[in-house]
Short mmCIF file of C-alpha atoms and ligand atoms in Angstrom, two decimals:
data_model
loop_
_atom_site.label_atom_id
_atom_site.label_comp_id
_atom_site.label_asym_id
_atom_site.label_seq_id
_atom_site.Cartn_x
_atom_site.Cartn_y
_atom_site.Cartn_z
CA MET C 1383 93.31 -36.86 211.11
CA ARG C 1384 95.48 -33.97 209.71
CA TYR C 1385 97.96 -34.48 206.94
CA ALA C 1386 101.10 -33.00 206.00
CA ILE C 1387 101.81 -34.34 202.49
CA ALA C 1388 105.34 -33.85 200.80
CA ASN C 1389 105.22 -33.79 196.96
CA TRP C 1390 108.69 -34.30 195.63
CA LYS C 1391 107.61 -34.05 192.06
CA MET C 1392 110.39 -35.28 189.99
CA ASN C 1393 112.99 -34.20 192.40
CA VAL C 1394 115.27 -35.75 195.22
CA PRO C 1395 115.86 -33.45 197.96
CA PRO C 1396 119.26 -32.00 197.93
CA GLU C 1397 120.02 -33.37 201.53
CA GLY C 1398 119.40 -36.89 200.03
CA ILE C 1399 116.79 -39.49 200.98
CA ASP C 1400 118.13 -41.08 203.80
CA LYS C 1401 119.12 -37.79 205.68
CA TYR C 1402 115.65 -36.36 204.93
CA VAL C 1403 114.08 -39.50 206.54
CA GLU C 1404 116.38 -39.54 209.45
CA ALA C 1405 115.38 -35.93 210.17
CA CYS C 1406 111.59 -36.63 209.81
CA ALA C 1407 112.13 -39.93 212.03
CA ALA C 1408 114.11 -38.22 214.89
CA ALA C 1409 111.23 -35.28 215.05
CA GLU C 1410 108.96 -35.41 217.85
CA PRO C 1411 105.66 -37.13 217.06
CA ALA C 1412 103.26 -34.68 216.08
CA ALA C 1413 99.32 -33.95 215.66
CA ALA C 1414 99.37 -34.27 211.87
CA GLU C 1415 100.62 -37.51 209.77
CA LEU C 1416 103.68 -36.79 207.54
CA ILE C 1417 103.33 -38.39 204.19
CA ILE C 1418 106.18 -38.29 201.71
CA ALA C 1419 105.36 -38.75 197.93
CA PRO C 1420 108.73 -39.32 196.00
CA PRO C 1421 108.95 -40.34 192.34
CA PHE C 1422 107.87 -44.08 191.84
CA PRO C 1423 111.59 -45.77 191.94
CA PHE C 1424 112.16 -44.38 195.48
CA ILE C 1425 108.71 -45.52 197.19
CA ALA C 1426 110.34 -49.10 198.13
CA GLU C 1427 113.46 -47.46 199.43
CA LEU C 1428 111.55 -44.90 201.25
CA ARG C 1429 109.20 -47.51 202.94
CA SER C 1430 112.40 -49.34 204.17
CA PHE C 1431 114.17 -46.43 205.33
CA ALA C 1432 110.96 -45.29 207.25
CA GLY C 1433 110.56 -48.76 208.69
CA ASP C 1434 107.91 -48.78 211.37
CA ARG C 1435 108.28 -45.00 212.16
CA ARG C 1436 105.23 -43.00 211.63
CA ILE C 1437 105.78 -41.68 208.16
CA GLY C 1438 103.48 -42.45 205.47
CA VAL C 1439 104.72 -43.00 201.79
CA SER C 1440 102.61 -42.06 198.81
CA ALA C 1441 103.09 -42.32 195.05
CA GLN C 1442 102.44 -39.09 192.79
CA ASN C 1443 99.94 -40.84 190.26
CA CYS C 1444 98.63 -44.19 189.29
CA SER C 1445 97.04 -45.78 186.20
CA ASP C 1446 93.49 -45.86 185.46
CA GLN C 1447 93.75 -49.43 184.35
CA ILE C 1448 94.39 -52.50 186.12
CA SER C 1449 97.05 -54.27 184.27
CA GLY C 1450 98.08 -54.80 180.58
CA ALA C 1451 99.78 -53.19 177.59
CA PHE C 1452 99.95 -49.59 178.88
CA THR C 1453 103.64 -48.95 178.50
CA GLY C 1454 105.25 -46.56 181.04
CA GLU C 1455 102.14 -46.82 183.24
CA VAL C 1456 102.28 -47.92 186.94
CA ALA C 1457 99.30 -49.86 188.25
CA ALA C 1458 97.61 -49.15 191.70
CA ALA C 1459 98.46 -52.63 192.75
CA MET C 1460 102.11 -52.16 192.20
CA ILE C 1461 102.27 -49.02 194.30
CA ARG C 1462 100.55 -50.78 197.14
CA ARG C 1463 103.13 -53.59 196.74
CA ALA C 1464 106.09 -51.46 196.64
CA GLY C 1465 105.02 -50.20 200.13
CA ALA C 1466 102.93 -46.86 199.63
CA GLU C 1467 99.57 -46.30 201.46
CA SER C 1468 98.36 -43.41 199.46
CA VAL C 1469 98.56 -42.09 195.90
CA ILE C 1470 97.82 -38.62 194.72
CA ILE C 1471 95.41 -38.27 191.92
CA GLY C 1472 94.67 -35.54 189.53
CA HIS C 1473 97.28 -32.92 190.48
CA SER C 1474 96.91 -30.04 188.28
CA GLU C 1475 100.34 -30.83 186.68
CA ARG C 1476 98.83 -34.21 185.36
CA ARG C 1477 95.78 -32.25 184.42
CA LYS C 1478 97.59 -29.67 182.38
CA ILE C 1479 100.73 -31.34 180.97
CA TYR C 1480 99.26 -34.98 180.47
CA GLY C 1481 95.48 -33.80 179.71
CA GLU C 1482 93.93 -35.83 182.23
CA SER C 1483 90.12 -35.47 182.36
CA ASN C 1484 87.81 -35.70 185.38
CA LYS C 1485 86.49 -39.00 184.20
CA THR C 1486 90.23 -40.40 183.95
CA ILE C 1487 90.62 -39.14 187.47
CA GLY C 1488 87.58 -40.93 188.51
CA ALA C 1489 88.68 -44.34 187.14
CA LYS C 1490 92.25 -43.68 189.23
CA LEU C 1491 90.22 -43.15 192.36
CA VAL C 1492 88.47 -46.28 191.91
CA ARG C 1493 91.93 -48.19 191.03
CA ALA C 1494 93.44 -46.80 194.10
CA THR C 1495 90.77 -47.49 196.70
CA GLU C 1496 90.08 -50.93 195.37
CA VAL C 1497 93.56 -52.16 196.28
CA GLY C 1498 93.68 -50.31 199.60
CA LEU C 1499 95.53 -46.99 198.79
CA LEU C 1500 94.20 -43.63 200.10
CA PRO C 1501 93.82 -41.33 197.42
CA VAL C 1502 94.57 -37.67 197.63
CA PHE C 1503 92.45 -36.23 195.20
CA CYS C 1504 93.47 -33.02 193.80
CA ILE C 1505 91.21 -30.01 192.38
CA GLY C 1506 91.60 -26.53 191.81
CA GLU C 1507 91.04 -23.52 189.44
CA GLU C 1508 93.12 -21.61 187.02
CA LEU C 1509 93.35 -17.91 187.44
CA GLU C 1510 91.08 -16.84 184.65
CA ILE C 1511 88.44 -18.93 186.14
CA ARG C 1512 88.84 -17.46 189.68
CA GLU C 1513 88.98 -13.93 187.92
CA SER C 1514 85.70 -14.60 186.04
CA GLY C 1515 83.78 -15.98 188.94
CA GLY C 1516 83.63 -19.44 187.37
CA THR C 1517 85.49 -21.18 190.50
CA ASP C 1518 82.36 -22.76 192.27
CA GLN C 1519 81.07 -24.38 188.97
CA LEU C 1520 84.73 -25.83 188.04
CA LEU C 1521 85.01 -27.47 191.39
CA GLU C 1522 81.52 -28.58 191.29
CA ARG C 1523 82.52 -30.37 187.65
CA GLN C 1524 85.79 -31.59 188.75
CA ILE C 1525 84.27 -33.32 192.05
CA GLY C 1526 81.02 -34.53 190.58
CA GLU C 1527 82.39 -35.75 187.24
CA ALA C 1528 85.00 -37.78 189.12
CA LEU C 1529 82.94 -39.10 192.11
CA GLU C 1530 80.20 -40.25 189.67
CA ILE C 1531 82.65 -42.82 188.41
CA ALA C 1532 84.27 -43.44 191.96
CA SER C 1533 80.75 -43.53 193.64
CA GLY C 1534 81.66 -46.76 195.58
CA ALA C 1535 84.98 -45.57 196.60
CA GLY C 1536 86.09 -45.63 199.99
CA GLU C 1537 87.82 -43.11 202.24
CA MET C 1538 89.90 -40.38 200.32
CA VAL C 1539 91.53 -37.00 201.15
CA VAL C 1540 90.62 -33.88 198.86
CA ALA C 1541 93.45 -31.39 198.23
CA TYR C 1542 92.21 -28.02 197.01
CA GLU C 1543 95.09 -26.57 195.00
CA PRO C 1544 94.38 -23.21 193.13
CA VAL C 1545 96.65 -23.53 189.92
CA TRP C 1546 97.72 -19.91 190.44
CA ALA C 1547 99.25 -20.88 193.77
CA ILE C 1548 101.16 -24.00 192.85
CA GLY C 1549 104.73 -23.20 192.63
CA THR C 1550 104.34 -19.47 192.19
CA GLY C 1551 105.04 -18.20 195.80
CA ARG C 1552 101.53 -16.65 195.39
CA VAL C 1553 99.62 -18.30 198.39
CA ALA C 1554 95.93 -18.11 198.56
CA SER C 1555 94.46 -15.68 201.12
CA THR C 1556 93.20 -17.13 204.36
CA GLU C 1557 89.70 -15.71 203.15
CA ILE C 1558 89.91 -17.44 199.86
CA VAL C 1559 91.03 -20.95 201.64
CA ALA C 1560 88.29 -20.44 204.28
CA GLU C 1561 85.48 -19.82 201.79
CA THR C 1562 86.53 -22.34 199.09
CA HIS C 1563 87.04 -25.21 201.60
CA ALA C 1564 83.38 -24.41 202.87
CA ARG C 1565 82.28 -24.50 199.43
CA ILE C 1566 84.05 -27.86 198.79
CA ARG C 1567 82.57 -29.35 202.00
CA GLU C 1568 79.02 -28.64 200.52
CA ILE C 1569 79.77 -30.24 197.16
CA LEU C 1570 81.45 -33.35 198.91
CA ARG C 1571 78.28 -33.58 200.97
CA ARG C 1572 76.23 -33.95 197.97
CA SER C 1573 78.77 -36.40 196.13
CA GLY C 1574 79.09 -39.04 198.63
CA GLN C 1575 82.15 -37.99 200.30
CA PRO C 1576 80.73 -35.98 203.28
CA GLU C 1577 83.58 -36.65 205.59
CA ALA C 1578 86.49 -36.48 203.32
CA PRO C 1579 89.42 -34.15 205.02
CA ILE C 1580 90.32 -31.15 202.77
CA VAL C 1581 93.80 -30.01 202.64
CA TYR C 1582 95.23 -26.93 200.99
CA GLY C 1583 98.04 -26.97 198.51
CA GLY C 1584 99.67 -23.85 196.71
CA SER C 1585 102.98 -22.42 197.86
CA VAL C 1586 102.59 -23.46 201.46
CA THR C 1587 105.71 -22.25 203.43
CA PRO C 1588 106.75 -22.44 207.22
CA GLU C 1589 105.80 -18.74 207.43
CA ASN C 1590 102.42 -18.96 206.04
CA ALA C 1591 101.20 -22.36 207.36
CA ARG C 1592 100.45 -21.39 210.82
CA GLU C 1593 97.76 -18.82 209.67
CA LEU C 1594 96.53 -21.14 207.00
CA ALA C 1595 96.10 -23.99 209.32
CA ARG C 1596 93.69 -22.01 211.69
CA GLN C 1597 91.16 -21.63 208.94
CA PRO C 1598 88.10 -24.14 209.28
CA GLU C 1599 88.01 -27.05 207.10
CA VAL C 1600 91.97 -26.94 206.62
CA ALA C 1601 92.85 -30.59 207.40
CA GLY C 1602 96.38 -30.40 206.13
CA PHE C 1603 98.78 -29.15 203.62
CA LEU C 1604 99.85 -30.68 200.18
CA VAL C 1605 103.55 -29.23 199.85
CA GLY C 1606 105.70 -29.20 196.44
CA GLY C 1607 108.58 -26.66 196.57
CA ALA C 1608 109.17 -26.36 200.60
CA SER C 1609 108.73 -30.07 200.92
CA LEU C 1610 112.45 -30.69 199.41
CA SER C 1611 113.68 -29.48 202.82
CA SER C 1612 112.91 -31.77 205.61
CA ALA C 1613 113.26 -28.95 208.23
CA LYS C 1614 110.65 -26.73 206.51
CA MET C 1615 108.38 -29.75 205.85
CA LEU C 1616 108.52 -30.37 209.45
CA GLN C 1617 107.72 -26.86 210.52
CA ILE C 1618 104.75 -27.01 208.10
CA ARG C 1619 103.64 -30.37 209.82
CA ASP C 1620 103.88 -28.72 213.17
CA ALA C 1621 101.94 -25.69 212.21
CA LEU C 1622 99.04 -28.11 212.03
CA ALA C 1623 99.23 -28.70 215.66
CA VAL C 1624 97.08 -25.38 216.39
C1 PEP L 297 101.96 -29.01 194.43
O1 PEP L 297 102.77 -29.10 193.65
O2 PEP L 297 101.17 -29.73 194.97
C2 PEP L 297 102.41 -27.72 195.23
C3 PEP L 297 101.30 -27.32 196.18
O3 PEP L 297 103.43 -26.94 194.96
P1 PEP L 297 104.00 -25.63 195.67
O4 PEP L 297 103.78 -26.06 197.17
O5 PEP L 297 105.59 -25.69 195.40
O6 PEP L 297 103.04 -24.52 195.28
#
């Protein structure tokens, strides 16, 4: 299975949610599954707009707790009940701005899978780490520490998102993507997730998607900026048909 995941972040597409979903629903079915990750309040609305059309709905985060006195948090079970089938976990903005650790991310992976949400588990290095040759070690830690906690977790998607490529317009080269995805596959084999599809994220656009989609071990894309346009998102999804 290949995935085209639209991360709207804390935005609504300028064309409006209903027009966006209509455009996606009207498009020809494709080889890759389209999943839209809106802000929490739009999950139920999106699910009902999408109906039984082949559009997945995802949250962008979930709590590491089941329930209780955690003001402002949203539990995985609540997200499931609102109609989402998946949840993005450990996005670099969550790690950097909200201080999420690998251990917290591991707990969130457990919370998601125990209620039947497919986690999209994000990993990736900062520019200084890549430039100092520390990428492999960092990825090893991000995956190892989280999956040690989520050792019994079921199926998941892994998203390789180099932080220096997110929202910067600086897409990773096809060589870096191919080499890093191969390395991640090795780590996942040793970490109890040998089959997890690996998607790439970081300044993916309709212009660069086709070339990236041809790289081995690229099972799809996690898209931020370009996902705010249904036309661009559909072109990116269709690039995965190669
Ligand atoms: C993201 O936020 O996950 C992302 C990949 O953003 P962008 O496509 O804008 O780089």
